[in-house]
């Protein structure tokens, strides 16, 4: 699929918040929009990338990603947990 962005994994933080692995970058749940869609932000505090996702048939569909990451992606799955 040309131009597709994939959610590679969903997991929870120690505090019970949802996190997404989107193309080897870790995103934390920021807030729920009025539409019911979820707004996620990159977990790197110096990075301004955010994503809006919608839960469709128990899978996350990425609606929009803004900005570009200012750091390397995670290369080890276990650093995401």
Short mmCIF file of C-alpha atoms in Angstrom, two decimals:
data_model
loop_
_atom_site.label_atom_id
_atom_site.label_comp_id
_atom_site.label_asym_id
_atom_site.label_seq_id
_atom_site.Cartn_x
_atom_site.Cartn_y
_atom_site.Cartn_z
CA UNK A 1 0.00 0.00 0.00
CA UNK A 2 1.66 3.22 -1.16
CA UNK A 3 1.62 5.98 1.45
CA UNK A 4 0.05 3.83 4.16
CA UNK A 5 1.07 4.25 7.77
CA UNK A 6 0.74 1.25 10.04
CA UNK A 7 -0.01 0.84 13.74
CA UNK A 8 2.39 -1.97 14.63
CA UNK A 9 1.29 -2.49 18.19
CA UNK A 10 -0.90 -1.30 21.05
CA UNK A 11 0.16 -1.51 24.68
CA UNK A 12 -0.39 0.22 28.02
CA UNK A 13 1.94 2.31 30.14
CA UNK A 14 2.54 1.51 33.80
CA UNK A 15 -0.18 4.08 34.57
CA UNK A 16 -2.72 2.35 32.33
CA UNK A 17 -2.63 4.80 29.41
CA UNK A 18 -2.78 3.50 25.84
CA UNK A 19 0.34 3.71 23.68
CA UNK A 20 0.73 2.98 19.99
CA UNK A 21 3.75 1.82 18.03
CA UNK A 22 3.42 3.64 14.71
CA UNK A 23 6.24 2.71 12.33
CA UNK A 24 8.64 2.14 15.25
CA UNK A 25 7.83 5.41 17.01
CA UNK A 26 6.04 5.34 20.37
CA UNK A 27 2.94 7.52 20.84
CA UNK A 28 1.03 8.15 24.07
CA UNK A 29 -2.68 8.89 24.28
CA UNK A 30 -3.19 12.61 24.81
CA UNK A 31 -6.94 13.18 24.69
CA UNK A 32 -10.24 12.14 23.16
CA UNK A 33 -11.66 14.53 20.58
CA UNK A 34 -15.34 15.51 20.41
CA UNK A 35 -15.73 13.18 17.43
CA UNK A 36 -14.58 10.26 19.60
CA UNK A 37 -11.28 9.96 17.73
CA UNK A 38 -8.12 9.73 19.82
CA UNK A 39 -5.24 12.21 19.72
CA UNK A 40 -1.80 10.68 20.37
CA UNK A 41 1.56 12.45 20.81
CA UNK A 42 5.09 11.18 20.39
CA UNK A 43 6.52 10.13 23.76
CA UNK A 44 9.73 12.06 23.09
CA UNK A 45 9.10 15.38 24.85
CA UNK A 46 11.27 17.27 22.33
CA UNK A 47 9.29 15.96 19.35
CA UNK A 48 6.10 17.65 18.13
CA UNK A 49 4.64 14.77 16.09
CA UNK A 50 1.04 13.89 16.81
CA UNK A 51 -1.47 11.48 15.33
CA UNK A 52 -5.25 11.32 15.21
CA UNK A 53 -6.61 7.79 15.13
CA UNK A 54 -10.01 6.12 15.05
CA UNK A 55 -10.87 2.71 16.42
CA UNK A 56 -12.52 0.72 13.60
CA UNK A 57 -13.41 -2.95 14.07
CA UNK A 58 -10.97 -3.24 16.99
CA UNK A 59 -8.11 -1.84 14.87
CA UNK A 60 -6.67 1.67 14.91
CA UNK A 61 -7.01 3.61 11.66
CA UNK A 62 -4.66 6.59 11.38
CA UNK A 63 -6.52 9.65 10.13
CA UNK A 64 -3.74 12.23 10.31
CA UNK A 65 -0.10 12.57 11.34
CA UNK A 66 1.40 16.03 11.75
CA UNK A 67 5.06 17.14 11.69
CA UNK A 68 8.24 15.06 11.36
CA UNK A 69 10.09 13.20 14.10
CA UNK A 70 13.22 14.94 15.37
CA UNK A 71 14.82 11.73 16.65
CA UNK A 72 15.63 8.20 15.53
CA UNK A 73 13.00 5.49 15.56
CA UNK A 74 13.11 2.73 18.14
CA UNK A 75 15.01 -0.23 16.71
CA UNK A 76 14.22 -2.68 19.50
CA UNK A 77 10.65 -3.79 20.21
CA UNK A 78 11.42 -4.13 23.91
CA UNK A 79 12.30 -0.43 24.25
CA UNK A 80 8.69 0.26 23.34
CA UNK A 81 7.33 -1.58 26.39
#
